[in-house]
Short mmCIF file of C-alpha atoms in Angstrom, two decimals:
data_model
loop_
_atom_site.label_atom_id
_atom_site.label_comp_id
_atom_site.label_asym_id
_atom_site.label_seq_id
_atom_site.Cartn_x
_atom_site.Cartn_y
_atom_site.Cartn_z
CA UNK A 1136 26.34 18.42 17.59
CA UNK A 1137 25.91 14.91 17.17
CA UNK A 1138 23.67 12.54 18.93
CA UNK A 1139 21.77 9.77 17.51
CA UNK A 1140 21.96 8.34 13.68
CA UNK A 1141 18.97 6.22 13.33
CA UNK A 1142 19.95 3.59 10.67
CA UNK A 1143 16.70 1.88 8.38
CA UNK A 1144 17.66 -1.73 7.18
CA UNK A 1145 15.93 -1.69 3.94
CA UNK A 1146 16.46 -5.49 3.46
CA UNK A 1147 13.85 -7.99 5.21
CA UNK A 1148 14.12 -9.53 8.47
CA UNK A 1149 14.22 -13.05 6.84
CA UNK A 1150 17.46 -11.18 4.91
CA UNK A 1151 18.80 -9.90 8.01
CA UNK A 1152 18.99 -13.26 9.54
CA UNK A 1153 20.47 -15.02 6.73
CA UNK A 1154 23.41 -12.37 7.37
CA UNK A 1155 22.44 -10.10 4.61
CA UNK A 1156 22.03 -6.54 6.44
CA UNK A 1157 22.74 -3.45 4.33
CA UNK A 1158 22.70 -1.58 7.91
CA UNK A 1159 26.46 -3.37 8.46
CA UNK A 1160 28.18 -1.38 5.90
CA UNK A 1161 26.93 2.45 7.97
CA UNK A 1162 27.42 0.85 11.48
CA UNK A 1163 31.07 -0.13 10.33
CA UNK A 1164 31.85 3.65 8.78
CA UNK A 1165 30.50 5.59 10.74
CA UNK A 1166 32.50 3.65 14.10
CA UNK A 1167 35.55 4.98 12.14
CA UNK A 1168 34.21 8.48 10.79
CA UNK A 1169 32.04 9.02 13.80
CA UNK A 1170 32.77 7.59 16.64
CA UNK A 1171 30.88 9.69 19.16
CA UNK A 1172 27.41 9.03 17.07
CA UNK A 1173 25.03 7.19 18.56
CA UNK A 1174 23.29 4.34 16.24
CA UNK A 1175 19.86 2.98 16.65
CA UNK A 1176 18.93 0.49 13.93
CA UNK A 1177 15.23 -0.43 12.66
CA UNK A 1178 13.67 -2.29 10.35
CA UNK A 1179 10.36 -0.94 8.19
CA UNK A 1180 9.12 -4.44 7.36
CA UNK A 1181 9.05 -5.37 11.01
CA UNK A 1182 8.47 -2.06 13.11
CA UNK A 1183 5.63 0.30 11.62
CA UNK A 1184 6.67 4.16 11.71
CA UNK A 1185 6.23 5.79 14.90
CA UNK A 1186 7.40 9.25 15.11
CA UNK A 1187 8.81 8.68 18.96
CA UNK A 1188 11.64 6.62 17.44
CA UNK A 1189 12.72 9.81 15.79
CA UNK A 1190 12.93 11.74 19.40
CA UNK A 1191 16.42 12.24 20.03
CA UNK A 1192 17.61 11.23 16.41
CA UNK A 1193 19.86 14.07 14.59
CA UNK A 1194 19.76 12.15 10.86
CA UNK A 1195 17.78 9.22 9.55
CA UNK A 1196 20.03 6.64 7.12
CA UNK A 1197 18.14 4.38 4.23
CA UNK A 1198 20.54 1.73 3.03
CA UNK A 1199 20.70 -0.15 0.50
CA UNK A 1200 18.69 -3.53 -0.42
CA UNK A 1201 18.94 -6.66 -2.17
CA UNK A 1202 15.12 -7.35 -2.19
CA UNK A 1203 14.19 -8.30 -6.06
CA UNK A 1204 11.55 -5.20 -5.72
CA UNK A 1205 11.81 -1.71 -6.79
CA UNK A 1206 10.82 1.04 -4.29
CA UNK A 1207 7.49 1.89 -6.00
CA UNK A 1208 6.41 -1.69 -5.57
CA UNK A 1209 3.74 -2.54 -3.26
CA UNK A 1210 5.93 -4.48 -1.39
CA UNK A 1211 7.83 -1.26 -0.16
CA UNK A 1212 5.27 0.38 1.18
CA UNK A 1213 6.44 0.00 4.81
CA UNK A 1214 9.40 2.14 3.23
CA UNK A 1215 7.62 4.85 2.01
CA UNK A 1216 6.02 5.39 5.06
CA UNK A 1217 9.35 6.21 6.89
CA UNK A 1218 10.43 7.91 4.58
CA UNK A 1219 7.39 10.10 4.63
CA UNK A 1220 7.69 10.17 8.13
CA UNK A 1221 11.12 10.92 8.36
CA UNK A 1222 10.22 14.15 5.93
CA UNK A 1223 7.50 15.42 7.43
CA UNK A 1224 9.94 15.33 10.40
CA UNK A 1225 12.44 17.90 8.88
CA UNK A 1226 15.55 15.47 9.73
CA UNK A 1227 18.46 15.01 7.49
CA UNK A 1228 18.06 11.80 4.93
CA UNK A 1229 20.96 9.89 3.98
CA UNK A 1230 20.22 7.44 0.87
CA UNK A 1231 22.29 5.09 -0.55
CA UNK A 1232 21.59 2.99 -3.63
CA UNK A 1233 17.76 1.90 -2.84
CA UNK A 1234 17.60 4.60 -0.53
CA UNK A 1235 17.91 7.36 -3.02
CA UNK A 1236 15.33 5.06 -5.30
CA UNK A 1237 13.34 5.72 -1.93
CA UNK A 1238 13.60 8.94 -1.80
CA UNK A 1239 13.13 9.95 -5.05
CA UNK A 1240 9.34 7.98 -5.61
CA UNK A 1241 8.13 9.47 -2.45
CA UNK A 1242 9.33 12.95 -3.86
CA UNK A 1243 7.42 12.43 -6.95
CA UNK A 1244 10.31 11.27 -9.01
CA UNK A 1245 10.33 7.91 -10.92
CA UNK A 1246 12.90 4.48 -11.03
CA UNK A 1247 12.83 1.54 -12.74
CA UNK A 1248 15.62 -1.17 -14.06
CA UNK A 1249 18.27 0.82 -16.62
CA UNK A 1250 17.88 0.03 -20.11
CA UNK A 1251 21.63 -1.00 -19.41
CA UNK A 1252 21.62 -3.96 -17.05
CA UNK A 1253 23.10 -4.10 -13.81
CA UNK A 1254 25.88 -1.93 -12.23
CA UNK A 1255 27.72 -4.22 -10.52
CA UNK A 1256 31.05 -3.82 -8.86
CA UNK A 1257 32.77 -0.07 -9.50
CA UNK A 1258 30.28 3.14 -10.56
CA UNK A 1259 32.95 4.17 -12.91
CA UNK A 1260 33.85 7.67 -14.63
CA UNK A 1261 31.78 9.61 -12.59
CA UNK A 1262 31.25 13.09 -13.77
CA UNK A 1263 30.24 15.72 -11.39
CA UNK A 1264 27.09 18.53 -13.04
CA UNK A 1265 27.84 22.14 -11.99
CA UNK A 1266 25.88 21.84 -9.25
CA UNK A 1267 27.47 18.86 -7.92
CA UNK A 1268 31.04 20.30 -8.02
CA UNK A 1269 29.56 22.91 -6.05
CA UNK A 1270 27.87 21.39 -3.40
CA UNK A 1271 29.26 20.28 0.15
CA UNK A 1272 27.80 16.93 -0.24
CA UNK A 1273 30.51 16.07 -3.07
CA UNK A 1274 33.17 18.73 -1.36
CA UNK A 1275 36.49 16.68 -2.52
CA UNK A 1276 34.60 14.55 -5.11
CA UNK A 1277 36.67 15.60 -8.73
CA UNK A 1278 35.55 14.15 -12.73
CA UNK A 1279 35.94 10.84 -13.59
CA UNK A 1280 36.12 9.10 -9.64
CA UNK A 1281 35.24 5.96 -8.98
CA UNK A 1282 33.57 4.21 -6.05
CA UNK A 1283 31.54 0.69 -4.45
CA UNK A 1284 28.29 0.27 -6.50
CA UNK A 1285 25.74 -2.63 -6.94
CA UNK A 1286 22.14 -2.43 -8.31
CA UNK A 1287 19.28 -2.95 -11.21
CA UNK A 1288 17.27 -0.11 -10.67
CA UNK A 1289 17.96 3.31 -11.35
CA UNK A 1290 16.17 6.95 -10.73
CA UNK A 1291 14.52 7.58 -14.18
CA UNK A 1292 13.23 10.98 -13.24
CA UNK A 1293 14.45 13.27 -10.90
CA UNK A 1294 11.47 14.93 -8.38
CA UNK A 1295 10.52 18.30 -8.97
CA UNK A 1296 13.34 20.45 -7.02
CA UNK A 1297 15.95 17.89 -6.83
CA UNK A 1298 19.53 19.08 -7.97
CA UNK A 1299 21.60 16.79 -9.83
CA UNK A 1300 24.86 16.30 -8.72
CA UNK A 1301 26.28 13.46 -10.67
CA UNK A 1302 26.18 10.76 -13.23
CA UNK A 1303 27.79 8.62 -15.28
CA UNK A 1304 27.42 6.19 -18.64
CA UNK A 1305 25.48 3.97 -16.79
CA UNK A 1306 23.12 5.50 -14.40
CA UNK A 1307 22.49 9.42 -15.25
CA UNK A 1308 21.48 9.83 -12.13
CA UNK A 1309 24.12 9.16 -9.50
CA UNK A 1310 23.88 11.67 -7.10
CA UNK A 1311 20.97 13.95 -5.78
CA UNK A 1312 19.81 16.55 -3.08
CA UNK A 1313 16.65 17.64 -2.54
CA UNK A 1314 16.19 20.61 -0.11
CA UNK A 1315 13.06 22.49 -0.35
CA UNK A 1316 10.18 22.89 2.17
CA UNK A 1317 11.93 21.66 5.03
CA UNK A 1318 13.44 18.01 3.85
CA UNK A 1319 17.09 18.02 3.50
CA UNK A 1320 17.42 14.76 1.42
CA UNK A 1321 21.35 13.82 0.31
CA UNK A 1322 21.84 10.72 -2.14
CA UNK A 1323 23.95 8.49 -4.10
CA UNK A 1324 23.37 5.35 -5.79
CA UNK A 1325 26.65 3.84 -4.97
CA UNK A 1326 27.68 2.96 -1.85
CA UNK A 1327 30.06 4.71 -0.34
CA UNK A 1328 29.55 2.78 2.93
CA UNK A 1329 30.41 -0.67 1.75
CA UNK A 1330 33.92 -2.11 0.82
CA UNK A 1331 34.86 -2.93 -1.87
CA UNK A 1332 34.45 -6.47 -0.01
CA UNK A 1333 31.31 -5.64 0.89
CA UNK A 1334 29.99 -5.42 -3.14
CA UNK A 1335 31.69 -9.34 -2.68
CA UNK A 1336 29.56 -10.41 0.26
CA UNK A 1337 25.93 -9.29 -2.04
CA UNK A 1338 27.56 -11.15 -5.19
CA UNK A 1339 27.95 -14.45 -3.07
CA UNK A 1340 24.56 -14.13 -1.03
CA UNK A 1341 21.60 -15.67 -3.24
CA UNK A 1342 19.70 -12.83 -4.69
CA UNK A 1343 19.15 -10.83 -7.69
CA UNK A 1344 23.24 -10.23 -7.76
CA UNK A 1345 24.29 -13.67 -7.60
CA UNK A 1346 24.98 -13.95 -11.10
CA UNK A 1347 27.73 -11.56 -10.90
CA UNK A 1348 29.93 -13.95 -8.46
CA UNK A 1349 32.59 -13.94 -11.08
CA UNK A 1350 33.73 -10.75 -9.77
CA UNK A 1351 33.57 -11.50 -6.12
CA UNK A 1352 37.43 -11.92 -5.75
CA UNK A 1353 38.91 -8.88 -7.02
CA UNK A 1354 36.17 -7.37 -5.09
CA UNK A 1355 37.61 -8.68 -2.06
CA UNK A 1356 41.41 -8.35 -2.60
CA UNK A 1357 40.65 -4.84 -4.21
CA UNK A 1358 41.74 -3.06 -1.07
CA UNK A 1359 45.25 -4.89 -0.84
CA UNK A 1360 46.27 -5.37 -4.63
CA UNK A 1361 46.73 -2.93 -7.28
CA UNK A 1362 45.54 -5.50 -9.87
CA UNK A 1363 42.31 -6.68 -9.06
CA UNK A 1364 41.62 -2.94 -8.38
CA UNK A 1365 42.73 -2.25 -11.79
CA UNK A 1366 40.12 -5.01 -13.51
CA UNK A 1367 37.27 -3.54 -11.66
CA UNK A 1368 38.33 -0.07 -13.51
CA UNK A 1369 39.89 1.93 -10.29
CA UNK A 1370 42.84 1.66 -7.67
CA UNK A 1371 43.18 0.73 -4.32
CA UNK A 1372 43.53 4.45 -3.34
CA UNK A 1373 40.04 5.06 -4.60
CA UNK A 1374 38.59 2.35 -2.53
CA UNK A 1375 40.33 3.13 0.54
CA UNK A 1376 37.69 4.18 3.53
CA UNK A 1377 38.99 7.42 3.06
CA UNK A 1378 38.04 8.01 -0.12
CA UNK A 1379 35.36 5.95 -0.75
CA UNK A 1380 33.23 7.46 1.55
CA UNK A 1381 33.89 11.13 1.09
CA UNK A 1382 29.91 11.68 0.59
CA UNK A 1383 28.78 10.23 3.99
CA UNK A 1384 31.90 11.94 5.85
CA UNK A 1385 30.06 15.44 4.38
CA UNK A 1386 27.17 14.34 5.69
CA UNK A 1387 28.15 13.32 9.06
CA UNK A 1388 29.79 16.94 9.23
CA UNK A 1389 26.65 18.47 7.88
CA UNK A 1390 24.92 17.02 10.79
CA UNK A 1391 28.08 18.26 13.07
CA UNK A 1392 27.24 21.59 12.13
CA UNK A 1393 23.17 21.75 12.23
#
């Protein structure tokens, strides 16, 4: 059963209030893949962990970011002590581009930029591992899909025990569980909560992904027209809510089921 999803903005407040919150994204999907889930939202950089927020919370979300630091950075430290938190808890993790960078340094894995630039736009070609077409977290996921994906950094090294589930030309590491000792950690480093209009709305806000504004309006006309789908490398089918977000609809039934 379902009660509470506590959602962690990973960008700062000063972000937040310039309109730039990666929570918007899981508030919006979840409303239409969940709709009897309760959402509490936080923010590490203003609100120190406490484990009473957890009381009452049946999975703990880390979003996404557009801060210019990576998630071993000093400046992330209020991060890493959720996310400790939130393991030592037992509850589910959901990560999702900086939140699987998140999780995997605080597991004892490693990130840093890729040696091939940003990934801005479409995570294209996505091939599952064996594990990954095996798991529930990618249940309906096939070779070669496509999905909503912005960022710089990358995980470099996978923590001892994580399974990899997927990966592509760009980013080897595109999707990853970890579930040993009590932490149930699922994670992508695309998005499968934003839009493809969403990817627009970080190209257009000042930031480290401003330089990629050129692709801003196929971005946001993706979802409606077959050709500026096609120049971002996928189709309008593939970026439909529906299938875009087949990882976090897994999820949300994982936590159905616990």
């Amino acid at each position: 059963m379902m009660a509470t999803i506590l959602i962690l903005e990973s960008n700062t407040p000063d972000m937040v209030a310039n309109g730039q919150a990666a929570s918007g994204g899981f508030v919006q999907s979840f409303a239409a893949l969940a709709p009897e889930a309760g959402v509490k939202i936080l923010n590490p950089y203003a609100r120190a962990f406490s484990a009473k927020e957890l009381e009452g919370v049946t999975g703990v979300v880390f979003t996404g970011a557009g801060v210019a630091w990576s998630t071993d950075a000093a400046e992330a430290a209020p991060l890493r002590r959720w996310m400790e938190g939130v393991l030592k808890a037992g509850l589910p993790v959901w990560g999702s581009c900086n939140g699987m960078q998140l999780a995997a340094v605080v597991l004892g894995g490693a990130v840093g930029a890729s040696p091939n630039g940003f990934e801005v736009g479409v995570a294209r070609k996505v091939q599952l591992t064996e594990a990954g077409a095996a798991h529930a977290m990618l249940a309906g996921r096939r070779n070669g899909f496509a999905v909503p994906c912005i960022h710089r950094d990358e995980v470099q090294r996978l923590p001892k025990g994580a399974e990899l589930l997927a990966g592509n030309a760009h980013s080897p590491v595109q999707a990853f569980v970890y579930e040993q000792g009590g932490a149930r950690v699922w994670a992508t480093q695309y998005h499968p909560e934003l839009a493809a209009a969403g990817i627009a709305a970080y190209l257009r806000s000042k930031g480290i992904f401003s330089l990629h504004q050129a692709l801003a309006e196929d971005l946001e006309q993706a979802e409606t027209c077959e050709d500026s789908a096609a120049r971002l490398g996928t189709s309008r089918q593939a970026l439909s809510l529906q299938a875009r977000s087949t990882e976090l609809a897994n999820w949300l039934q994982m936590l159905r089921q616990d």
